[in-house]
Short mmCIF file of C-alpha atoms in Angstrom, two decimals:
data_model
loop_
_atom_site.label_atom_id
_atom_site.label_comp_id
_atom_site.label_asym_id
_atom_site.label_seq_id
_atom_site.Cartn_x
_atom_site.Cartn_y
_atom_site.Cartn_z
CA MET A 1 56.00 11.83 -38.43
CA THR A 2 58.98 10.52 -36.51
CA GLY A 3 59.01 11.11 -32.79
CA VAL A 4 55.25 11.82 -32.63
CA SER A 5 53.55 9.76 -29.97
CA SER A 6 49.89 9.07 -29.16
CA ASP A 7 48.07 7.77 -26.12
CA ALA A 8 46.50 4.35 -26.31
CA ALA A 9 42.86 3.88 -25.52
CA ILE A 10 43.59 1.25 -22.85
CA ALA A 11 44.04 2.25 -19.21
CA ARG A 12 44.67 0.18 -16.10
CA ILE A 13 43.69 1.57 -12.74
CA GLU A 14 44.65 -0.02 -9.45
CA THR A 15 42.70 1.11 -6.42
CA PRO A 16 41.94 -0.18 -2.93
CA ILE A 17 38.32 -1.25 -2.50
CA SER A 18 38.04 1.01 0.54
CA LEU A 19 38.97 4.03 -1.62
CA LEU A 20 36.21 3.24 -4.14
CA GLN A 21 33.77 3.11 -1.23
CA SER A 22 34.89 6.41 0.29
CA ASP A 23 35.72 8.39 -2.88
CA SER A 24 32.39 8.81 -4.66
CA LEU A 25 33.85 10.81 -7.55
CA LEU A 26 36.48 8.19 -8.34
CA ASN A 27 33.77 5.53 -8.21
CA LEU A 28 31.55 7.61 -10.53
CA ILE A 29 34.27 8.23 -13.15
CA VAL A 30 35.26 4.56 -13.22
CA SER A 31 31.57 3.59 -13.49
CA ILE A 32 30.86 5.74 -16.55
CA ALA A 33 34.22 5.10 -18.27
CA PRO A 34 34.16 3.01 -21.50
CA PRO A 35 33.92 -0.52 -20.02
CA TYR A 36 36.09 -2.19 -22.68
CA GLN A 37 38.86 0.41 -22.51
CA ILE A 38 39.61 0.32 -18.81
CA ASN A 39 40.94 -2.44 -16.63
CA VAL A 40 40.06 -2.00 -12.97
CA CYS A 41 42.19 -3.86 -10.47
CA LYS A 42 40.64 -3.74 -7.00
CA LEU A 43 43.10 -4.21 -4.17
CA LYS A 44 42.56 -5.12 -0.55
CA LYS A 45 45.59 -3.03 0.32
CA GLY A 46 47.79 -0.66 -1.60
CA SER A 47 47.53 2.76 -3.19
CA LEU A 48 45.80 4.36 -6.15
CA SER A 49 47.58 4.37 -9.54
CA LEU A 50 46.72 4.74 -13.23
CA SER A 51 48.81 3.15 -15.98
CA LEU A 52 48.48 4.36 -19.57
CA ASN A 53 50.12 2.56 -22.49
CA THR A 54 51.84 4.91 -24.96
CA ILE A 55 53.10 3.95 -28.43
CA THR A 56 54.99 5.81 -31.15
CA THR A 57 53.32 6.09 -34.52
CA ASN A 58 56.44 5.12 -36.47
CA SER A 59 57.08 2.04 -34.32
CA PRO A 60 53.88 0.43 -33.04
CA SER A 61 55.81 -2.43 -31.52
CA HIS A 62 57.66 -0.04 -29.24
CA SER A 63 55.53 1.07 -26.30
CA SER A 64 55.98 2.50 -22.85
CA VAL A 65 53.87 2.83 -19.74
CA LEU A 66 52.96 6.17 -18.16
CA THR A 67 52.02 5.77 -14.49
CA LEU A 68 50.18 8.37 -12.43
CA THR A 69 49.68 8.15 -8.67
CA GLU A 70 48.13 11.50 -7.70
CA ARG A 71 44.37 11.25 -7.33
CA ASN A 72 43.35 14.56 -8.97
CA SER A 73 45.71 14.00 -11.90
CA ILE A 74 44.31 10.50 -12.42
CA LEU A 75 40.74 11.79 -12.55
CA ARG A 76 41.61 14.56 -15.04
CA ASN A 77 43.45 12.06 -17.28
CA LEU A 78 40.56 9.60 -17.21
CA CYS A 79 38.25 12.41 -18.34
CA GLY A 80 40.75 13.59 -20.95
CA MET A 81 43.55 11.89 -22.86
CA ALA A 82 43.19 8.38 -21.35
CA PHE A 83 40.19 7.66 -23.61
CA HIS A 84 41.02 10.17 -26.35
CA ASN A 85 38.81 12.81 -24.66
CA ALA A 86 35.74 10.58 -24.99
CA MET A 87 34.54 11.73 -21.56
CA ASP A 88 34.92 15.39 -22.49
CA LYS A 89 32.43 15.11 -25.32
CA HIS A 90 28.67 14.68 -25.49
CA PRO A 91 27.02 13.77 -23.17
CA TYR A 92 29.70 14.13 -20.46
CA TYR A 93 31.80 17.31 -20.98
CA LEU A 94 33.56 16.58 -17.69
CA LEU A 95 36.38 18.99 -18.58
CA GLY A 96 34.01 21.55 -20.08
CA GLY A 97 34.81 20.40 -23.63
CA HIS A 98 38.26 22.03 -23.41
CA SER A 99 40.61 19.02 -23.34
CA ALA A 100 40.69 18.15 -27.07
CA SER A 101 43.69 19.48 -28.99
CA GLY A 102 41.34 21.20 -31.44
CA LYS A 103 40.08 23.33 -28.54
CA ALA A 104 43.50 24.72 -27.62
CA SER A 105 43.04 28.39 -26.73
CA PRO A 106 43.71 30.78 -23.82
CA GLU A 107 40.10 30.28 -22.69
CA SER A 108 40.52 26.48 -22.68
CA ALA A 109 43.79 26.72 -20.77
CA LEU A 110 42.12 28.98 -18.20
CA CYS A 111 39.15 26.63 -17.77
CA LEU A 112 41.39 23.56 -17.35
CA ALA A 113 43.46 25.46 -14.78
CA SER A 114 40.25 26.44 -12.96
CA ILE A 115 39.15 22.81 -12.81
CA SER A 116 42.49 21.88 -11.27
CA SER A 117 42.21 24.72 -8.73
CA TYR A 118 38.70 23.75 -7.62
CA MET A 119 39.78 20.14 -7.22
CA SER A 120 42.50 21.42 -4.88
CA VAL A 121 39.78 23.26 -2.94
CA ALA A 122 37.87 19.97 -2.69
CA SER A 123 41.01 18.29 -1.30
CA SER A 124 41.30 21.04 1.33
CA ILE A 125 37.66 20.47 2.31
CA ARG A 126 38.29 16.73 2.76
CA SER A 127 41.37 17.39 4.88
CA LYS A 128 39.36 19.95 6.91
CA ASP A 129 41.92 22.70 6.31
CA VAL A 130 39.22 25.28 5.55
CA GLU A 131 36.10 26.56 7.31
CA LEU A 132 32.94 25.28 5.61
CA SER A 133 31.04 28.54 6.15
CA ASN A 134 33.74 30.46 4.25
CA ILE A 135 33.63 27.94 1.40
CA TYR A 136 29.83 28.19 1.24
CA LYS A 137 29.96 31.98 0.97
CA MET A 138 32.74 31.93 -1.64
CA LEU A 139 30.88 29.42 -3.81
CA ASN A 140 27.60 31.34 -3.47
CA ASP A 141 29.32 34.52 -4.71
CA VAL A 142 30.89 32.68 -7.68
CA LEU A 143 27.56 31.07 -8.60
CA ALA A 144 25.75 34.42 -8.55
CA THR A 145 26.90 34.96 -12.17
CA ASN A 146 27.63 31.38 -13.26
CA SER A 147 25.55 28.25 -13.63
CA PHE A 148 28.51 26.10 -12.59
CA LEU A 149 31.95 26.72 -11.13
CA VAL A 150 34.03 26.81 -14.31
CA GLY A 151 33.53 29.20 -17.22
CA SER A 152 30.27 29.32 -19.12
CA THR A 153 29.68 25.57 -19.22
CA ALA A 154 26.13 24.29 -19.58
CA SER A 155 26.73 21.19 -17.43
CA PRO A 156 28.81 20.43 -14.32
CA THR A 157 32.47 19.62 -14.83
CA LEU A 158 34.84 17.47 -12.81
CA ALA A 159 35.39 20.52 -10.56
CA ASP A 160 31.68 20.82 -9.70
CA MET A 161 31.37 17.11 -8.92
CA ASP A 162 34.53 17.00 -6.81
CA VAL A 163 33.47 20.00 -4.68
CA PHE A 164 29.92 18.60 -4.52
CA PHE A 165 31.07 15.25 -3.11
CA ALA A 166 33.65 16.90 -0.81
CA LEU A 167 31.00 19.10 0.80
CA SER A 168 28.55 16.21 1.20
CA GLU A 169 31.28 14.00 2.73
CA ALA A 170 32.22 16.80 5.13
CA GLY A 171 28.63 16.84 6.42
CA ASP A 172 28.33 13.03 6.70
CA SER A 173 26.35 12.80 3.44
CA LYS A 174 24.04 15.60 4.55
CA VAL A 175 24.09 19.16 3.18
CA CYS A 176 22.79 21.77 5.64
CA GLY A 177 23.42 25.32 6.80
CA ILE A 178 22.88 27.00 3.42
CA ASP A 179 19.28 28.19 3.78
CA ASN A 180 20.10 31.81 2.86
CA LEU A 181 22.51 30.94 0.01
CA MET A 182 20.11 30.59 -2.90
CA ASN A 183 22.80 30.33 -5.60
CA LEU A 184 24.52 27.49 -3.76
CA LYS A 185 21.22 25.66 -3.16
CA ARG A 186 20.40 25.85 -6.86
CA TRP A 187 23.89 24.55 -7.74
CA PHE A 188 23.63 21.59 -5.31
CA LEU A 189 20.34 20.49 -6.87
CA ALA A 190 21.60 20.91 -10.44
CA VAL A 191 24.79 18.90 -9.85
CA ASP A 192 22.85 16.21 -7.97
CA THR A 193 20.40 15.87 -10.88
CA CYS A 194 23.19 15.62 -13.49
CA ILE A 195 25.02 12.92 -11.49
CA LYS A 196 21.81 10.90 -11.15
CA ASN A 197 21.23 11.16 -14.91
CA LEU A 198 24.76 9.94 -15.62
CA LEU A 199 24.36 6.98 -13.28
CA GLU A 200 20.98 6.00 -14.71
CA SER A 201 22.01 6.34 -18.35
CA TYR A 202 25.61 5.18 -18.61
CA SER A 203 26.73 3.15 -15.62
CA VAL A 204 24.34 0.19 -15.52
CA SER A 205 26.35 -2.25 -17.64
CA SER A 206 29.83 -1.13 -16.58
CA SER A 207 29.10 -1.05 -12.83
CA LYS A 208 27.72 -4.59 -12.96
CA GLN A 209 30.64 -5.78 -15.06
CA LEU A 210 33.22 -4.16 -12.77
CA ASP A 211 31.32 -4.98 -9.57
CA LEU A 212 31.76 -1.49 -8.11
CA PRO A 213 30.32 -0.24 -4.80
CA GLN A 214 27.07 1.70 -4.95
CA ILE A 215 27.51 5.47 -5.02
CA LYS A 216 25.72 7.24 -2.17
CA LEU A 217 24.39 10.69 -2.98
CA PRO A 218 23.83 13.28 -0.21
CA ASP A 219 20.58 14.25 1.46
CA PHE A 220 19.60 17.91 1.38
CA ASP A 221 18.45 19.52 4.61
CA PHE A 222 16.82 22.55 2.98
CA ASP A 223 13.63 23.41 1.12
CA VAL A 224 13.36 24.80 -2.38
CA ASN A 225 10.60 27.39 -2.57
CA GLU A 226 10.79 27.72 -6.36
CA PRO A 227 11.30 24.32 -8.02
CA VAL A 228 12.71 24.02 -11.52
CA PRO A 229 9.90 24.55 -14.11
CA VAL A 230 8.59 21.39 -15.78
CA PHE A 231 8.10 21.33 -19.55
CA TYR A 232 4.96 19.47 -20.72
CA TYR A 233 5.22 17.57 -23.98
CA GLY A 234 1.46 16.96 -24.17
CA ASP A 235 1.25 13.26 -23.43
CA GLU A 236 1.62 13.42 -19.64
CA GLU A 237 -1.16 12.40 -17.27
CA GLY A 238 -3.27 15.38 -16.26
CA ILE A 239 -2.29 17.50 -19.27
CA ASP A 240 -5.95 17.62 -20.47
CA GLU A 241 -6.91 19.45 -17.29
CA ILE A 242 -4.16 22.02 -17.88
CA LYS A 243 -5.26 22.49 -21.48
CA SER A 244 -8.92 22.95 -20.50
CA THR A 245 -7.96 25.56 -17.89
CA SER A 246 -5.90 27.44 -20.47
CA ALA A 247 -8.75 27.29 -22.96
CA LEU A 248 -11.18 28.66 -20.36
CA SER A 249 -8.90 31.62 -19.59
CA ALA A 250 -8.49 32.25 -23.32
CA ASN A 251 -12.27 32.34 -23.77
CA LYS A 252 -12.57 34.83 -20.92
CA GLN A 253 -10.02 37.09 -22.56
CA GLN A 254 -11.89 36.95 -25.87
CA THR A 255 -15.34 37.69 -24.31
CA PRO A 256 -14.97 41.52 -24.16
CA ASN A 257 -14.08 41.64 -27.86
CA ASN A 258 -17.05 39.44 -28.77
CA ASP A 259 -19.40 41.60 -26.68
CA LYS A 260 -18.14 44.75 -28.39
CA GLN A 261 -18.66 43.21 -31.82
CA ASP A 262 -22.24 42.23 -30.90
CA GLN A 263 -22.96 45.76 -29.64
CA ASP A 264 -21.60 47.36 -32.82
CA LYS A 265 -23.71 44.96 -34.87
CA LYS A 266 -26.87 45.90 -32.96
CA GLN A 267 -26.17 49.63 -33.38
CA SER A 268 -25.72 49.21 -37.10
CA GLN A 269 -29.00 47.26 -37.30
CA VAL A 270 -30.83 50.01 -35.40
CA ALA A 271 -29.35 52.69 -37.66
CA SER A 272 -30.31 50.77 -40.78
CA SER A 273 -33.90 50.35 -39.50
CA LYS A 274 -34.51 54.16 -39.27
CA PRO A 275 -36.41 55.68 -42.23
CA GLU A 276 -34.46 57.98 -44.55
CA LEU A 277 -35.20 61.78 -44.41
CA THR A 278 -36.80 63.65 -47.31
CA GLU A 279 -35.04 66.58 -48.97
CA GLU A 280 -37.26 69.11 -47.14
CA GLN A 281 -36.53 67.49 -43.79
CA LYS A 282 -32.78 67.53 -44.47
CA LYS A 283 -32.97 71.24 -45.45
CA ALA A 284 -34.89 72.13 -42.28
CA ALA A 285 -32.39 70.27 -40.12
CA ALA A 286 -29.50 72.12 -41.77
CA GLU A 287 -31.12 75.50 -41.15
CA LYS A 288 -31.74 74.58 -37.51
CA ARG A 289 -28.08 73.63 -37.03
CA ALA A 290 -26.91 76.88 -38.68
CA LYS A 291 -29.16 78.99 -36.44
CA LYS A 292 -27.92 77.19 -33.35
CA ASN A 293 -24.27 77.72 -34.33
CA ALA A 294 -24.90 81.43 -34.97
CA GLU A 295 -26.37 81.87 -31.49
CA LYS A 296 -23.34 80.14 -29.94
CA ALA A 297 -20.96 82.42 -31.86
CA LYS A 298 -22.89 85.53 -30.75
CA LYS A 299 -22.73 84.48 -27.09
CA LYS A 300 -19.02 83.80 -27.39
CA SER A 301 -18.28 87.23 -28.88
CA LYS A 302 -20.17 88.96 -26.05
CA ALA A 303 -18.21 86.95 -23.47
CA ASP A 304 -14.91 87.86 -25.12
CA ALA A 305 -15.85 91.55 -25.13
CA ALA A 306 -16.76 91.50 -21.44
CA ALA A 307 -13.59 89.67 -20.43
CA PRO A 308 -11.12 92.65 -20.73
CA ALA A 309 -13.33 94.80 -18.52
CA GLU A 310 -13.52 92.12 -15.86
CA ASN A 311 -9.76 91.59 -16.06
CA ALA A 312 -9.18 95.32 -15.69
CA ASP A 313 -11.34 95.40 -12.56
CA SER A 314 -9.66 92.38 -11.05
CA GLY A 315 -6.20 93.66 -11.99
CA GLY A 316 -6.37 96.68 -9.68
CA LEU A 317 -3.62 96.83 -7.09
CA ASP A 318 -4.49 96.40 -3.42
CA ALA A 319 -1.84 98.12 -1.33
CA SER A 320 -2.91 96.20 1.75
CA ALA A 321 -1.51 93.05 0.17
CA PHE A 322 2.06 94.31 0.70
CA ASP A 323 3.71 93.62 4.04
CA ILE A 324 5.93 96.70 4.31
CA ARG A 325 7.86 97.22 7.54
CA VAL A 326 10.47 99.61 8.86
CA GLY A 327 13.83 97.96 9.48
CA GLN A 328 17.41 98.91 10.28
CA ILE A 329 20.48 97.68 8.41
CA VAL A 330 22.77 96.38 11.17
CA GLU A 331 25.47 94.95 8.88
CA ALA A 332 26.44 95.23 5.22
CA TRP A 333 29.15 93.51 3.16
CA GLU A 334 30.07 93.13 -0.48
CA HIS A 335 28.88 90.10 -2.41
CA ALA A 336 31.84 87.84 -3.13
CA GLU A 337 30.87 87.12 -6.75
CA SER A 338 28.95 90.20 -7.86
CA ASP A 339 30.16 93.81 -8.11
CA LYS A 340 26.56 95.16 -8.03
CA LEU A 341 25.16 93.58 -4.86
CA TRP A 342 25.29 94.48 -1.20
CA CYS A 343 24.49 91.76 1.34
CA GLU A 344 22.65 93.18 4.35
CA LYS A 345 21.42 92.03 7.74
CA VAL A 346 18.20 93.95 8.43
CA ASP A 347 16.63 94.06 11.91
CA LEU A 348 12.83 93.89 11.51
CA GLY A 349 11.99 93.12 15.12
CA GLU A 350 12.00 89.37 14.39
CA ALA A 351 13.94 86.67 16.27
CA GLU A 352 16.91 87.12 13.92
CA PRO A 353 17.84 89.79 11.37
CA ARG A 354 16.88 88.99 7.78
CA GLN A 355 19.45 88.61 5.06
CA ILE A 356 18.53 90.77 2.06
CA LEU A 357 20.53 91.47 -1.10
CA SER A 358 20.27 94.81 -2.93
CA GLY A 359 21.84 95.98 -6.20
CA LEU A 360 23.10 99.28 -4.73
CA ARG A 361 26.91 98.94 -4.87
CA LYS A 362 27.42 101.84 -7.31
CA PHE A 363 25.02 104.12 -5.44
CA TYR A 364 25.98 103.66 -1.78
CA GLU A 365 29.15 103.09 0.23
CA LYS A 366 29.25 100.66 3.14
CA LYS A 367 29.30 103.50 5.68
CA ASP A 368 26.07 104.86 4.15
CA MET A 369 24.39 101.47 4.41
CA GLU A 370 24.96 100.39 7.98
CA ASN A 371 22.64 101.67 10.76
CA ARG A 372 20.29 103.16 8.14
CA LYS A 373 16.55 102.82 8.58
CA VAL A 374 14.78 101.47 5.48
CA LEU A 375 11.41 100.21 4.28
CA VAL A 376 11.36 96.47 3.56
CA LEU A 377 8.83 94.49 1.53
CA CYS A 378 8.67 91.35 3.72
CA ASN A 379 6.14 88.98 2.16
CA LEU A 380 8.35 87.80 -0.68
CA LYS A 381 9.63 84.25 -1.09
CA LYS A 382 13.27 83.53 -0.50
CA ARG A 383 15.39 83.45 -3.66
CA ASN A 384 19.04 83.04 -4.49
CA LEU A 385 20.92 85.96 -6.03
CA VAL A 386 24.24 84.80 -7.49
CA GLY A 387 24.29 81.87 -5.08
CA VAL A 388 23.33 83.79 -1.90
CA SER A 389 19.87 83.62 -0.28
CA SER A 390 17.79 86.83 -0.06
CA HIS A 391 14.51 87.10 1.88
CA GLY A 392 12.80 90.40 1.15
CA MET A 393 13.39 93.66 -0.75
CA VAL A 394 14.57 97.08 0.38
CA LEU A 395 12.39 99.82 -1.19
CA CYS A 396 14.16 102.49 -3.26
CA ALA A 397 13.21 105.21 -5.73
CA THR A 398 14.93 106.03 -9.02
CA ASN A 399 14.85 108.64 -11.79
CA ALA A 400 13.77 107.95 -15.37
CA ASP A 401 17.16 106.85 -16.71
CA HIS A 402 18.11 104.96 -13.50
CA SER A 403 21.24 107.04 -13.08
CA ALA A 404 20.31 107.81 -9.47
CA VAL A 405 18.83 105.50 -6.84
CA GLU A 406 17.92 106.41 -3.27
CA PHE A 407 16.38 104.64 -0.30
CA VAL A 408 12.75 105.37 0.48
CA VAL A 409 13.05 107.10 3.83
CA PRO A 410 10.55 105.88 6.40
CA PRO A 411 8.70 108.48 8.52
CA GLU A 412 10.08 109.23 11.96
#
């Protein structure tokens, strides 16, 4: 085990009092840190620094001091190795639970890198190097598929809190201008609630002992139309009223079923109260039913016999139903995809010639088609023939084996 070193659980942080007053996140982390494992030295003047004692396992008497001076690095170390990852475990998870050595994985490395990147974004917001509207839109897009900024964490990390405080400080402790950004509004409220819970639960003794400035949380200049649902445990004030209302609605839902059961019961009672039929009465009733069924069958057979005759009468052709007109083929051309069809423009005295397709390619040449007068059946719906629209039908006559086809010639 030679050469293996470990980080001590004692940290010393030196910070100007003015920085604790202006840097809410630094104040928060120091407040919730283990009170007996951190030594806070508040300075009237000076700069921020964190000193960590390191010892080697094979020589406990030999120790060295690791000093950090960069603010973001100090905060990440306080939440990670400074206290043996105590602030990255339940109930904090300030680094998303990814800082412990047992969590080493590509996903953990990516999440830790994301936390560092978002903290850099927070620094840019504080230095006013970015436009707030662009940051709002970017965060709203990220939060459309995530509860918080980093990975799939169930609670806000150091990144969420740093960006949260940076945005509130940029607006003089007032968050506004995000009325249409629902994801961002939800995130602001969630982070605010988590920070309040941390302060109420874990910082009372340490903040008094360290005599730290009070942390000021932002005001929200927007309304929430859909507040977070409240879970009732059953012992809250007013819960009896809720229960009674639920019971009333349940009774209303059950009423139709109860009514139906009562009705069925009454019907069964009425049926049971009727006197039973004698054998003669049963026989007479059966004969009556048989006679009635026979009459129905006889009527049905007569109706079926009359139906073909009626259909034959109604099926007669009425020649006046056909709209047949004389037209002249003014243009003809071969169908591009069929070797049987002619495409024709037929002048019928309408505003424009009709396009009609005919399967006459093997019976007529183009010269025999154009300028020919023909009879056209006009009251047919348009239909596509091999992808080309045809509106009407040119009348032709054929022999029995369809080896010859000729136009029906209209009278002069």
